[in-house]
Amino acid sequence: MDVRVGAIDCGTNSIRLLIAEPGADGALRDLHREMRIVRLGQGVDATGEFAPEALARTREALVAYAELLRAHEVSAVRMVATSAARDVANRDDFFAMTADVLGAVVPGAVAEVITGVEEAALSFRGAVAELNSAAAPFVVVDLGGGSTEVVLGTDDVEASHSADIGCVRITERCLHSDPPTADEIAAAREVVREALGEALRKVPVERARTWVGVAGTMTTLSALAHEMPVYDSDKIHLSRVNFPRLLQVCEDLIAMPRARRAALGPMHEGRVDVIGGGALIVEELARVLGDNAGIDELVVSEHDILDGIALSII
């Protein structure tokens, strides 16, 4: 039997699983891909700790993933935790939980907290694997719940930075009303610009020819821009959205009440309350990339850090 690997990405908002094996051409062949919203980073920005209910939701999802790993006879697994797990005071509780659940499937398996630099490299590898190098250099943006990675490269990463801003973090910090008030939106824009400013000073995005966006905010924006009645990952993968359409969708989402967002066909219920914050980040990125690199569209990839994790095992 071919080697089968399991990759788990545990972020601030979601936990995702990929079970894959190498194909004849060396590329990944998906056997199972799944995402669950667990909001592990609930309140972390304010308290500095994982909430007990957030840990319980994450454990429930991980138990289900462990059953899938066992059913597919996975021989190696790698689980990475990103922004939410880097600085919390009770991170040992999280590690003990992952060791207990994953260790029952693959002895010794446990989550590892990776740095922003490692996260950027894994995201870049997964995102550009299928893209034509003629479109390089690429700037890959992984917009998560707690952080946003900005990565520039062609075949390998040339520059990267992890900004401490994401859809959950900016929502909890600034966007308290439903819908957000004009003052809240203005304050959020200032926070986003300040947080992204350092990343954009360290990463020479003006050299980029193609902007590739990964993770749930980006894929949902593409689904809405293309007016999909339901989320369709096959159609979203490597889809393109021009800036006028992208900015219109972002503007609508930012001002939209949560009940209207929830009624949108492609919208996952776990993104309803935070996607406005993600849209603010995308707006700022589009402005900077348009002004400095002459880029006028977003390419959206369904392949990201999860694929990079699996490739790192193989």
PDB file of C-alpha atoms in Angstrom:
ATOM      1  CA  MET A   1       0.000   0.000   0.000  1.00  0.00           C
ATOM      2  CA  ASP A   2       1.225   3.522  -0.765  1.00  0.00           C
ATOM      3  CA  VAL A   3       2.368   5.706   2.109  1.00  0.00           C
ATOM      4  CA  ARG A   4      -0.575   7.675   3.442  1.00  0.00           C
ATOM      5  CA  VAL A   5      -0.083  10.810   5.503  1.00  0.00           C
ATOM      6  CA  GLY A   6      -2.321  12.982   7.593  1.00  0.00           C
ATOM      7  CA  ALA A   7      -1.900  16.758   7.811  1.00  0.00           C
ATOM      8  CA  ILE A   8      -3.778  18.815  10.388  1.00  0.00           C
ATOM      9  CA  ASP A   9      -3.780  22.602  10.500  1.00  0.00           C
ATOM     10  CA  CYS A  10      -5.143  24.070  13.721  1.00  0.00           C
ATOM     11  CA  GLY A  11      -5.672  27.797  13.390  1.00  0.00           C
ATOM     12  CA  THR A  12      -7.446  30.505  15.324  1.00  0.00           C
ATOM     13  CA  ASN A  13     -10.819  29.909  13.687  1.00  0.00           C
ATOM     14  CA  SER A  14     -10.751  26.449  12.106  1.00  0.00           C
ATOM     15  CA  ILE A  15      -9.134  23.035  12.267  1.00  0.00           C
ATOM     16  CA  ARG A  16      -8.586  21.227   8.986  1.00  0.00           C
ATOM     17  CA  LEU A  17      -7.563  17.743   7.941  1.00  0.00           C
ATOM     18  CA  LEU A  18      -5.970  16.408   4.768  1.00  0.00           C
ATOM     19  CA  ILE A  19      -5.328  12.708   4.212  1.00  0.00           C
ATOM     20  CA  ALA A  20      -3.234  12.161   1.091  1.00  0.00           C
ATOM     21  CA  GLU A  21      -0.731   9.947  -0.660  1.00  0.00           C
ATOM     22  CA  PRO A  22       1.853  10.681  -3.353  1.00  0.00           C
ATOM     23  CA  GLY A  23       0.641  10.211  -6.918  1.00  0.00           C
ATOM     24  CA  ALA A  24       2.667   8.757  -9.765  1.00  0.00           C
ATOM     25  CA  ASP A  25       3.899  12.253 -10.692  1.00  0.00           C
ATOM     26  CA  GLY A  26       4.969  13.019  -7.128  1.00  0.00           C
ATOM     27  CA  ALA A  27       2.052  15.382  -6.539  1.00  0.00           C
ATOM     28  CA  LEU A  28      -0.403  14.858  -3.723  1.00  0.00           C
ATOM     29  CA  ARG A  29      -3.488  12.743  -4.278  1.00  0.00           C
ATOM     30  CA  ASP A  30      -6.265  13.710  -1.893  1.00  0.00           C
ATOM     31  CA  LEU A  31      -8.067  10.928  -0.085  1.00  0.00           C
ATOM     32  CA  HIS A  32     -10.001  13.111   2.327  1.00  0.00           C
ATOM     33  CA  ARG A  33     -10.152  16.858   3.024  1.00  0.00           C
ATOM     34  CA  GLU A  34     -12.299  18.423   5.731  1.00  0.00           C
ATOM     35  CA  MET A  35     -12.687  21.657   7.696  1.00  0.00           C
ATOM     36  CA  ARG A  36     -14.451  22.420  10.976  1.00  0.00           C
ATOM     37  CA  ILE A  37     -14.900  25.790  12.653  1.00  0.00           C
ATOM     38  CA  VAL A  38     -13.864  25.452  16.317  1.00  0.00           C
ATOM     39  CA  ARG A  39     -12.824  29.064  17.124  1.00  0.00           C
ATOM     40  CA  LEU A  40      -9.852  27.940  19.229  1.00  0.00           C
ATOM     41  CA  GLY A  41      -8.756  31.568  19.458  1.00  0.00           C
ATOM     42  CA  GLN A  42     -11.998  32.687  21.110  1.00  0.00           C
ATOM     43  CA  GLY A  43     -11.080  35.568  23.429  1.00  0.00           C
ATOM     44  CA  VAL A  44      -7.332  34.888  23.261  1.00  0.00           C
ATOM     45  CA  ASP A  45      -6.536  38.443  22.160  1.00  0.00           C
ATOM     46  CA  ALA A  46      -8.133  39.757  25.361  1.00  0.00           C
ATOM     47  CA  THR A  47      -7.375  37.023  27.927  1.00  0.00           C
ATOM     48  CA  GLY A  48      -4.139  35.414  26.744  1.00  0.00           C
ATOM     49  CA  GLU A  49      -5.620  31.954  27.387  1.00  0.00           C
ATOM     50  CA  PHE A  50      -7.605  29.290  25.569  1.00  0.00           C
ATOM     51  CA  ALA A  51     -11.205  29.221  26.781  1.00  0.00           C
ATOM     52  CA  PRO A  52     -12.271  25.806  28.185  1.00  0.00           C
ATOM     53  CA  GLU A  53     -15.169  25.605  25.717  1.00  0.00           C
ATOM     54  CA  ALA A  54     -12.801  26.358  22.805  1.00  0.00           C
ATOM     55  CA  LEU A  55     -10.498  23.515  23.874  1.00  0.00           C
ATOM     56  CA  ALA A  56     -13.532  21.222  24.163  1.00  0.00           C
ATOM     57  CA  ARG A  57     -14.699  22.075  20.633  1.00  0.00           C
ATOM     58  CA  THR A  58     -11.203  21.464  19.278  1.00  0.00           C
ATOM     59  CA  ARG A  59     -10.933  18.129  21.050  1.00  0.00           C
ATOM     60  CA  GLU A  60     -14.280  17.001  19.634  1.00  0.00           C
ATOM     61  CA  ALA A  61     -13.131  17.790  16.095  1.00  0.00           C
ATOM     62  CA  LEU A  62      -9.750  16.136  16.652  1.00  0.00           C
ATOM     63  CA  VAL A  63     -11.368  12.933  17.929  1.00  0.00           C
ATOM     64  CA  ALA A  64     -13.389  12.748  14.697  1.00  0.00           C
ATOM     65  CA  TYR A  65     -10.221  13.347  12.672  1.00  0.00           C
ATOM     66  CA  ALA A  66      -8.394  10.614  14.581  1.00  0.00           C
ATOM     67  CA  GLU A  67     -11.085   8.133  13.542  1.00  0.00           C
ATOM     68  CA  LEU A  68     -10.596   9.115   9.902  1.00  0.00           C
ATOM     69  CA  LEU A  69      -6.810   8.761  10.204  1.00  0.00           C
ATOM     70  CA  ARG A  70      -7.297   5.282  11.630  1.00  0.00           C
ATOM     71  CA  ALA A  71      -9.808   4.280   8.939  1.00  0.00           C
ATOM     72  CA  HIS A  72      -7.427   5.366   6.161  1.00  0.00           C
ATOM     73  CA  GLU A  73      -4.504   3.549   7.810  1.00  0.00           C
ATOM     74  CA  VAL A  74      -2.350   6.654   7.913  1.00  0.00           C
ATOM     75  CA  SER A  75       1.278   5.887   8.759  1.00  0.00           C
ATOM     76  CA  ALA A  76       2.475   9.421   9.573  1.00  0.00           C
ATOM     77  CA  VAL A  77       0.720  12.524  10.807  1.00  0.00           C
ATOM     78  CA  ARG A  78       1.818  16.095  11.363  1.00  0.00           C
ATOM     79  CA  MET A  79      -0.342  18.607  13.202  1.00  0.00           C
ATOM     80  CA  VAL A  80       0.657  22.245  13.333  1.00  0.00           C
ATOM     81  CA  ALA A  81      -0.838  25.006  15.425  1.00  0.00           C
ATOM     82  CA  THR A  82      -0.411  28.593  14.344  1.00  0.00           C
ATOM     83  CA  SER A  83      -1.223  32.066  15.656  1.00  0.00           C
ATOM     84  CA  ALA A  84      -3.601  31.276  18.524  1.00  0.00           C
ATOM     85  CA  ALA A  85      -1.233  28.781  20.169  1.00  0.00           C
ATOM     86  CA  ARG A  86       1.975  30.810  20.068  1.00  0.00           C
ATOM     87  CA  ASP A  87       1.613  32.931  23.185  1.00  0.00           C
ATOM     88  CA  VAL A  88      -1.219  31.556  25.332  1.00  0.00           C
ATOM     89  CA  ALA A  89      -0.561  30.884  29.008  1.00  0.00           C
ATOM     90  CA  ASN A  90      -2.341  27.495  29.065  1.00  0.00           C
ATOM     91  CA  ARG A  91      -0.835  26.036  25.899  1.00  0.00           C
ATOM     92  CA  ASP A  92       0.244  22.918  27.854  1.00  0.00           C
ATOM     93  CA  ASP A  93      -3.434  21.969  28.181  1.00  0.00           C
ATOM     94  CA  PHE A  94      -3.704  22.096  24.388  1.00  0.00           C
ATOM     95  CA  PHE A  95      -0.586  19.966  23.881  1.00  0.00           C
ATOM     96  CA  ALA A  96      -1.731  17.363  26.413  1.00  0.00           C
ATOM     97  CA  MET A  97      -5.074  17.082  24.623  1.00  0.00           C
ATOM     98  CA  THR A  98      -3.522  16.627  21.180  1.00  0.00           C
ATOM     99  CA  ALA A  99      -1.026  14.064  22.463  1.00  0.00           C
ATOM    100  CA  ASP A 100      -3.838  12.069  24.055  1.00  0.00           C
ATOM    101  CA  VAL A 101      -6.025  12.034  20.921  1.00  0.00           C
ATOM    102  CA  LEU A 102      -3.416  11.713  18.157  1.00  0.00           C
ATOM    103  CA  GLY A 103      -1.083   9.450  20.121  1.00  0.00           C
ATOM    104  CA  ALA A 104      -3.785   6.785  20.146  1.00  0.00           C
ATOM    105  CA  VAL A 105      -3.526   6.625  16.332  1.00  0.00           C
ATOM    106  CA  VAL A 106       0.159   7.330  15.666  1.00  0.00           C
ATOM    107  CA  PRO A 107       2.339   6.809  18.766  1.00  0.00           C
ATOM    108  CA  GLY A 108       4.177   9.956  19.738  1.00  0.00           C
ATOM    109  CA  ALA A 109       2.097  12.252  17.543  1.00  0.00           C
ATOM    110  CA  VAL A 110       1.468  15.681  19.034  1.00  0.00           C
ATOM    111  CA  ALA A 111       0.753  19.181  17.798  1.00  0.00           C
ATOM    112  CA  GLU A 112       3.663  21.515  17.186  1.00  0.00           C
ATOM    113  CA  VAL A 113       3.510  25.286  17.284  1.00  0.00           C
ATOM    114  CA  ILE A 114       5.245  26.720  14.240  1.00  0.00           C
ATOM    115  CA  THR A 115       6.657  30.193  13.798  1.00  0.00           C
ATOM    116  CA  GLY A 116       5.260  32.723  11.381  1.00  0.00           C
ATOM    117  CA  VAL A 117       8.243  32.083   9.098  1.00  0.00           C
ATOM    118  CA  GLU A 118       7.523  28.338   9.026  1.00  0.00           C
ATOM    119  CA  GLU A 119       3.821  28.980   8.493  1.00  0.00           C
ATOM    120  CA  ALA A 120       4.617  31.266   5.562  1.00  0.00           C
ATOM    121  CA  ALA A 121       6.911  28.703   3.921  1.00  0.00           C
ATOM    122  CA  LEU A 122       4.359  25.888   4.220  1.00  0.00           C
ATOM    123  CA  SER A 123       1.551  28.087   2.887  1.00  0.00           C
ATOM    124  CA  PHE A 124       3.671  29.200  -0.060  1.00  0.00           C
ATOM    125  CA  ARG A 125       4.654  25.654  -0.987  1.00  0.00           C
ATOM    126  CA  GLY A 126       1.057  24.455  -0.954  1.00  0.00           C
ATOM    127  CA  ALA A 127      -0.340  27.488  -2.781  1.00  0.00           C
ATOM    128  CA  VAL A 128       2.015  27.703  -5.773  1.00  0.00           C
ATOM    129  CA  ALA A 129       2.582  23.997  -6.484  1.00  0.00           C
ATOM    130  CA  GLU A 130       0.153  24.038  -9.447  1.00  0.00           C
ATOM    131  CA  LEU A 131       0.874  27.527 -10.790  1.00  0.00           C
ATOM    132  CA  ASN A 132       2.886  28.312 -13.912  1.00  0.00           C
ATOM    133  CA  SER A 133       6.236  29.850 -12.965  1.00  0.00           C
ATOM    134  CA  ALA A 134       5.787  32.319 -15.840  1.00  0.00           C
ATOM    135  CA  ALA A 135       3.358  34.157 -13.550  1.00  0.00           C
ATOM    136  CA  ALA A 136       6.021  34.535 -10.828  1.00  0.00           C
ATOM    137  CA  PRO A 137       7.096  36.144  -8.626  1.00  0.00           C
ATOM    138  CA  PHE A 138       4.049  35.294  -6.513  1.00  0.00           C
ATOM    139  CA  VAL A 139       2.879  37.086  -3.408  1.00  0.00           C
ATOM    140  CA  VAL A 140       0.943  34.550  -1.371  1.00  0.00           C
ATOM    141  CA  VAL A 141      -1.329  35.834   1.400  1.00  0.00           C
ATOM    142  CA  ASP A 142      -2.618  33.378   3.991  1.00  0.00           C
ATOM    143  CA  LEU A 143      -5.351  35.259   5.837  1.00  0.00           C
ATOM    144  CA  GLY A 144      -6.172  33.399   9.031  1.00  0.00           C
ATOM    145  CA  GLY A 145      -8.120  34.093  12.171  1.00  0.00           C
ATOM    146  CA  GLY A 146      -5.253  35.478  14.225  1.00  0.00           C
ATOM    147  CA  SER A 147      -2.506  36.284  11.753  1.00  0.00           C
ATOM    148  CA  THR A 148      -1.887  37.078   8.106  1.00  0.00           C
ATOM    149  CA  GLU A 149       1.192  35.734   6.333  1.00  0.00           C
ATOM    150  CA  VAL A 150       2.567  37.687   3.378  1.00  0.00           C
ATOM    151  CA  VAL A 151       5.088  35.667   1.336  1.00  0.00           C
ATOM    152  CA  LEU A 152       7.016  36.531  -1.826  1.00  0.00           C
ATOM    153  CA  GLY A 153       8.794  33.984  -3.989  1.00  0.00           C
ATOM    154  CA  THR A 154       9.091  32.071  -7.240  1.00  0.00           C
ATOM    155  CA  ASP A 155      10.133  28.484  -6.579  1.00  0.00           C
ATOM    156  CA  ASP A 156      11.201  29.196  -3.000  1.00  0.00           C
ATOM    157  CA  VAL A 157      10.361  31.835  -0.431  1.00  0.00           C
ATOM    158  CA  GLU A 158      12.403  34.999  -0.884  1.00  0.00           C
ATOM    159  CA  ALA A 159      10.787  37.142   1.834  1.00  0.00           C
ATOM    160  CA  SER A 160       7.959  36.710   4.317  1.00  0.00           C
ATOM    161  CA  HIS A 161       6.355  38.259   7.358  1.00  0.00           C
ATOM    162  CA  SER A 162       3.574  37.211   9.711  1.00  0.00           C
ATOM    163  CA  ALA A 163       1.348  40.104  10.781  1.00  0.00           C
ATOM    164  CA  ASP A 164      -0.585  39.748  14.039  1.00  0.00           C
ATOM    165  CA  ILE A 165      -3.913  40.532  12.429  1.00  0.00           C
ATOM    166  CA  GLY A 166      -6.627  38.199  11.186  1.00  0.00           C
ATOM    167  CA  CYS A 167     -10.390  38.031  10.781  1.00  0.00           C
ATOM    168  CA  VAL A 168     -11.092  36.895  14.356  1.00  0.00           C
ATOM    169  CA  ARG A 169      -8.563  39.210  15.989  1.00  0.00           C
ATOM    170  CA  ILE A 170      -9.752  42.363  14.177  1.00  0.00           C
ATOM    171  CA  THR A 171     -13.408  41.500  14.797  1.00  0.00           C
ATOM    172  CA  GLU A 172     -12.925  40.961  18.531  1.00  0.00           C
ATOM    173  CA  ARG A 173     -10.793  44.084  18.816  1.00  0.00           C
ATOM    174  CA  CYS A 174     -12.856  46.566  16.784  1.00  0.00           C
ATOM    175  CA  LEU A 175     -16.091  45.325  15.187  1.00  0.00           C
ATOM    176  CA  HIS A 176     -18.523  44.967  18.086  1.00  0.00           C
ATOM    177  CA  SER A 177     -21.821  46.196  16.620  1.00  0.00           C
ATOM    178  CA  ASP A 178     -24.124  44.400  14.186  1.00  0.00           C
ATOM    179  CA  PRO A 179     -23.672  45.816  11.634  1.00  0.00           C
ATOM    180  CA  PRO A 180     -20.419  47.597  12.515  1.00  0.00           C
ATOM    181  CA  THR A 181     -20.644  51.352  12.961  1.00  0.00           C
ATOM    182  CA  ALA A 182     -18.728  53.768  10.752  1.00  0.00           C
ATOM    183  CA  ASP A 183     -16.415  54.585  13.679  1.00  0.00           C
ATOM    184  CA  GLU A 184     -15.707  50.879  14.303  1.00  0.00           C
ATOM    185  CA  ILE A 185     -14.905  50.310  10.635  1.00  0.00           C
ATOM    186  CA  ALA A 186     -12.611  53.351  10.549  1.00  0.00           C
ATOM    187  CA  ALA A 187     -10.804  52.170  13.683  1.00  0.00           C
ATOM    188  CA  ALA A 188     -10.457  48.670  12.257  1.00  0.00           C
ATOM    189  CA  ARG A 189      -8.955  50.046   9.036  1.00  0.00           C
ATOM    190  CA  GLU A 190      -6.313  51.898  11.053  1.00  0.00           C
ATOM    191  CA  VAL A 191      -5.420  48.736  12.988  1.00  0.00           C
ATOM    192  CA  VAL A 192      -5.203  46.732   9.747  1.00  0.00           C
ATOM    193  CA  ARG A 193      -2.987  49.323   8.047  1.00  0.00           C
ATOM    194  CA  GLU A 194      -0.650  49.490  11.014  1.00  0.00           C
ATOM    195  CA  ALA A 195      -0.406  45.690  11.340  1.00  0.00           C
ATOM    196  CA  LEU A 196       0.119  45.119   7.615  1.00  0.00           C
ATOM    197  CA  GLY A 197       2.479  48.057   7.300  1.00  0.00           C
ATOM    198  CA  GLU A 198       5.402  46.192   8.837  1.00  0.00           C
ATOM    199  CA  ALA A 199       4.798  43.141   6.634  1.00  0.00           C
ATOM    200  CA  LEU A 200       4.675  45.284   3.515  1.00  0.00           C
ATOM    201  CA  ARG A 201       7.900  47.068   4.500  1.00  0.00           C
ATOM    202  CA  LYS A 202       9.704  43.743   4.942  1.00  0.00           C
ATOM    203  CA  VAL A 203       8.284  41.962   1.896  1.00  0.00           C
ATOM    204  CA  PRO A 204       8.973  43.726  -1.449  1.00  0.00           C
ATOM    205  CA  VAL A 205       5.516  43.142  -2.882  1.00  0.00           C
ATOM    206  CA  GLU A 206       6.197  45.610  -5.698  1.00  0.00           C
ATOM    207  CA  ARG A 207       8.176  42.798  -7.366  1.00  0.00           C
ATOM    208  CA  ALA A 208       5.177  40.478  -7.482  1.00  0.00           C
ATOM    209  CA  ARG A 209       3.321  39.690 -10.695  1.00  0.00           C
ATOM    210  CA  THR A 210       0.568  37.477  -9.236  1.00  0.00           C
ATOM    211  CA  TRP A 211      -1.383  37.694  -5.980  1.00  0.00           C
ATOM    212  CA  VAL A 212      -2.483  34.317  -4.617  1.00  0.00           C
ATOM    213  CA  GLY A 213      -4.929  34.267  -1.695  1.00  0.00           C
ATOM    214  CA  VAL A 214      -5.508  31.209   0.475  1.00  0.00           C
ATOM    215  CA  ALA A 215      -7.708  30.213   3.455  1.00  0.00           C
ATOM    216  CA  GLY A 216     -11.392  30.633   4.209  1.00  0.00           C
ATOM    217  CA  THR A 217     -11.868  34.377   3.868  1.00  0.00           C
ATOM    218  CA  MET A 218     -10.278  34.366   0.420  1.00  0.00           C
ATOM    219  CA  THR A 219     -12.165  31.336  -0.864  1.00  0.00           C
ATOM    220  CA  THR A 220     -15.486  32.642   0.446  1.00  0.00           C
ATOM    221  CA  LEU A 221     -14.932  36.028  -1.198  1.00  0.00           C
ATOM    222  CA  SER A 222     -14.320  34.269  -4.519  1.00  0.00           C
ATOM    223  CA  ALA A 223     -17.488  32.193  -4.151  1.00  0.00           C
ATOM    224  CA  LEU A 224     -19.500  35.349  -3.482  1.00  0.00           C
ATOM    225  CA  ALA A 225     -17.818  37.287  -6.295  1.00  0.00           C
ATOM    226  CA  HIS A 226     -18.749  34.535  -8.738  1.00  0.00           C
ATOM    227  CA  GLU A 227     -22.293  34.388  -7.331  1.00  0.00           C
ATOM    228  CA  MET A 228     -22.141  30.694  -6.523  1.00  0.00           C
ATOM    229  CA  PRO A 229     -25.396  29.466  -4.968  1.00  0.00           C
ATOM    230  CA  VAL A 230     -23.419  27.034  -2.790  1.00  0.00           C
ATOM    231  CA  TYR A 231     -19.744  26.639  -1.978  1.00  0.00           C
ATOM    232  CA  ASP A 232     -17.987  24.673  -4.732  1.00  0.00           C
ATOM    233  CA  SER A 233     -14.304  24.055  -3.989  1.00  0.00           C
ATOM    234  CA  ASP A 234     -13.540  22.721  -7.474  1.00  0.00           C
ATOM    235  CA  LYS A 235     -14.778  25.930  -9.094  1.00  0.00           C
ATOM    236  CA  ILE A 236     -13.131  28.138  -6.485  1.00  0.00           C
ATOM    237  CA  HIS A 237      -9.682  26.534  -6.844  1.00  0.00           C
ATOM    238  CA  LEU A 238      -7.523  28.803  -9.040  1.00  0.00           C
ATOM    239  CA  SER A 239     -10.473  31.117  -9.726  1.00  0.00           C
ATOM    240  CA  ARG A 240      -9.748  34.776 -10.419  1.00  0.00           C
ATOM    241  CA  VAL A 241     -11.490  37.908  -9.148  1.00  0.00           C
ATOM    242  CA  ASN A 242     -10.780  41.347 -10.630  1.00  0.00           C
ATOM    243  CA  PHE A 243     -10.280  44.173  -8.156  1.00  0.00           C
ATOM    244  CA  PRO A 244     -13.484  46.153  -8.860  1.00  0.00           C
ATOM    245  CA  ARG A 245     -15.596  43.052  -8.188  1.00  0.00           C
ATOM    246  CA  LEU A 246     -13.454  42.015  -5.198  1.00  0.00           C
ATOM    247  CA  LEU A 247     -13.703  45.439  -3.554  1.00  0.00           C
ATOM    248  CA  GLN A 248     -17.465  45.593  -4.115  1.00  0.00           C
ATOM    249  CA  VAL A 249     -17.950  42.224  -2.395  1.00  0.00           C
ATOM    250  CA  CYS A 250     -15.707  43.324   0.490  1.00  0.00           C
ATOM    251  CA  GLU A 251     -17.555  46.630   0.909  1.00  0.00           C
ATOM    252  CA  ASP A 252     -20.924  44.862   0.948  1.00  0.00           C
ATOM    253  CA  LEU A 253     -19.808  42.286   3.536  1.00  0.00           C
ATOM    254  CA  ILE A 254     -18.241  44.855   5.858  1.00  0.00           C
ATOM    255  CA  ALA A 255     -21.488  46.846   6.113  1.00  0.00           C
ATOM    256  CA  MET A 256     -23.840  43.846   6.054  1.00  0.00           C
ATOM    257  CA  PRO A 257     -25.748  42.656   9.167  1.00  0.00           C
ATOM    258  CA  ARG A 258     -24.842  39.148  10.257  1.00  0.00           C
ATOM    259  CA  ALA A 259     -28.297  37.789   9.450  1.00  0.00           C
ATOM    260  CA  ARG A 260     -27.855  38.801   5.799  1.00  0.00           C
ATOM    261  CA  ARG A 261     -24.365  37.292   5.682  1.00  0.00           C
ATOM    262  CA  ALA A 262     -25.729  34.029   7.094  1.00  0.00           C
ATOM    263  CA  ALA A 263     -28.287  33.863   4.279  1.00  0.00           C
ATOM    264  CA  LEU A 264     -25.607  33.938   1.563  1.00  0.00           C
ATOM    265  CA  GLY A 265     -25.389  30.527  -0.089  1.00  0.00           C
ATOM    266  CA  PRO A 266     -21.612  29.904   0.035  1.00  0.00           C
ATOM    267  CA  MET A 267     -21.180  31.317   3.563  1.00  0.00           C
ATOM    268  CA  HIS A 268     -20.058  28.860   6.268  1.00  0.00           C
ATOM    269  CA  GLU A 269     -21.889  29.580   9.516  1.00  0.00           C
ATOM    270  CA  GLY A 270     -18.588  29.788  11.387  1.00  0.00           C
ATOM    271  CA  ARG A 271     -17.442  32.715   9.228  1.00  0.00           C
ATOM    272  CA  VAL A 272     -20.583  34.842   9.489  1.00  0.00           C
ATOM    273  CA  ASP A 273     -19.404  37.016  12.382  1.00  0.00           C
ATOM    274  CA  VAL A 274     -15.767  37.444  11.321  1.00  0.00           C
ATOM    275  CA  ILE A 275     -15.686  37.690   7.528  1.00  0.00           C
ATOM    276  CA  GLY A 276     -16.228  41.449   7.630  1.00  0.00           C
ATOM    277  CA  GLY A 277     -12.928  41.754   9.468  1.00  0.00           C
ATOM    278  CA  GLY A 278     -11.282  39.545   6.864  1.00  0.00           C
ATOM    279  CA  ALA A 279     -12.752  41.690   4.077  1.00  0.00           C
ATOM    280  CA  LEU A 280     -11.139  44.797   5.608  1.00  0.00           C
ATOM    281  CA  ILE A 281      -7.736  43.096   5.420  1.00  0.00           C
ATOM    282  CA  VAL A 282      -8.313  42.043   1.808  1.00  0.00           C
ATOM    283  CA  GLU A 283      -9.340  45.616   0.898  1.00  0.00           C
ATOM    284  CA  GLU A 284      -6.087  47.009   2.256  1.00  0.00           C
ATOM    285  CA  LEU A 285      -4.002  44.346   0.506  1.00  0.00           C
ATOM    286  CA  ALA A 286      -5.730  45.050  -2.811  1.00  0.00           C
ATOM    287  CA  ARG A 287      -5.042  48.765  -2.450  1.00  0.00           C
ATOM    288  CA  VAL A 288      -1.341  48.239  -1.726  1.00  0.00           C
ATOM    289  CA  LEU A 289      -0.793  45.599  -4.422  1.00  0.00           C
ATOM    290  CA  GLY A 290      -2.651  47.647  -6.999  1.00  0.00           C
ATOM    291  CA  ASP A 291      -0.720  50.831  -6.219  1.00  0.00           C
ATOM    292  CA  ASN A 292       2.727  49.270  -5.809  1.00  0.00           C
ATOM    293  CA  ALA A 293       2.780  46.192  -8.056  1.00  0.00           C
ATOM    294  CA  GLY A 294       0.179  47.022 -10.703  1.00  0.00           C
ATOM    295  CA  ILE A 295      -1.717  43.830  -9.862  1.00  0.00           C
ATOM    296  CA  ASP A 296      -5.405  43.996 -10.747  1.00  0.00           C
ATOM    297  CA  GLU A 297      -6.812  40.583  -9.769  1.00  0.00           C
ATOM    298  CA  LEU A 298      -6.757  37.986  -7.017  1.00  0.00           C
ATOM    299  CA  VAL A 299      -6.061  34.311  -7.756  1.00  0.00           C
ATOM    300  CA  VAL A 300      -7.666  32.075  -5.128  1.00  0.00           C
ATOM    301  CA  SER A 301      -6.199  28.674  -4.258  1.00  0.00           C
ATOM    302  CA  GLU A 302      -7.846  25.924  -2.245  1.00  0.00           C
ATOM    303  CA  HIS A 303      -4.364  24.498  -1.649  1.00  0.00           C
ATOM    304  CA  ASP A 304      -2.418  26.110   1.138  1.00  0.00           C
ATOM    305  CA  ILE A 305      -0.600  25.347   4.382  1.00  0.00           C
ATOM    306  CA  LEU A 306      -2.453  22.023   4.688  1.00  0.00           C
ATOM    307  CA  ASP A 307      -0.923  20.807   1.421  1.00  0.00           C
ATOM    308  CA  GLY A 308       2.448  22.186   2.469  1.00  0.00           C
ATOM    309  CA  ILE A 309       2.273  20.155   5.690  1.00  0.00           C
ATOM    310  CA  ALA A 310       1.463  16.957   3.796  1.00  0.00           C
ATOM    311  CA  LEU A 311       4.286  17.577   1.308  1.00  0.00           C
ATOM    312  CA  SER A 312       6.710  18.150   4.190  1.00  0.00           C
ATOM    313  CA  ILE A 313       5.960  14.652   5.495  1.00  0.00           C
ATOM    314  CA  ILE A 314       6.235  12.941   2.100  1.00  0.00           C
TER     315      ILE A 314
END
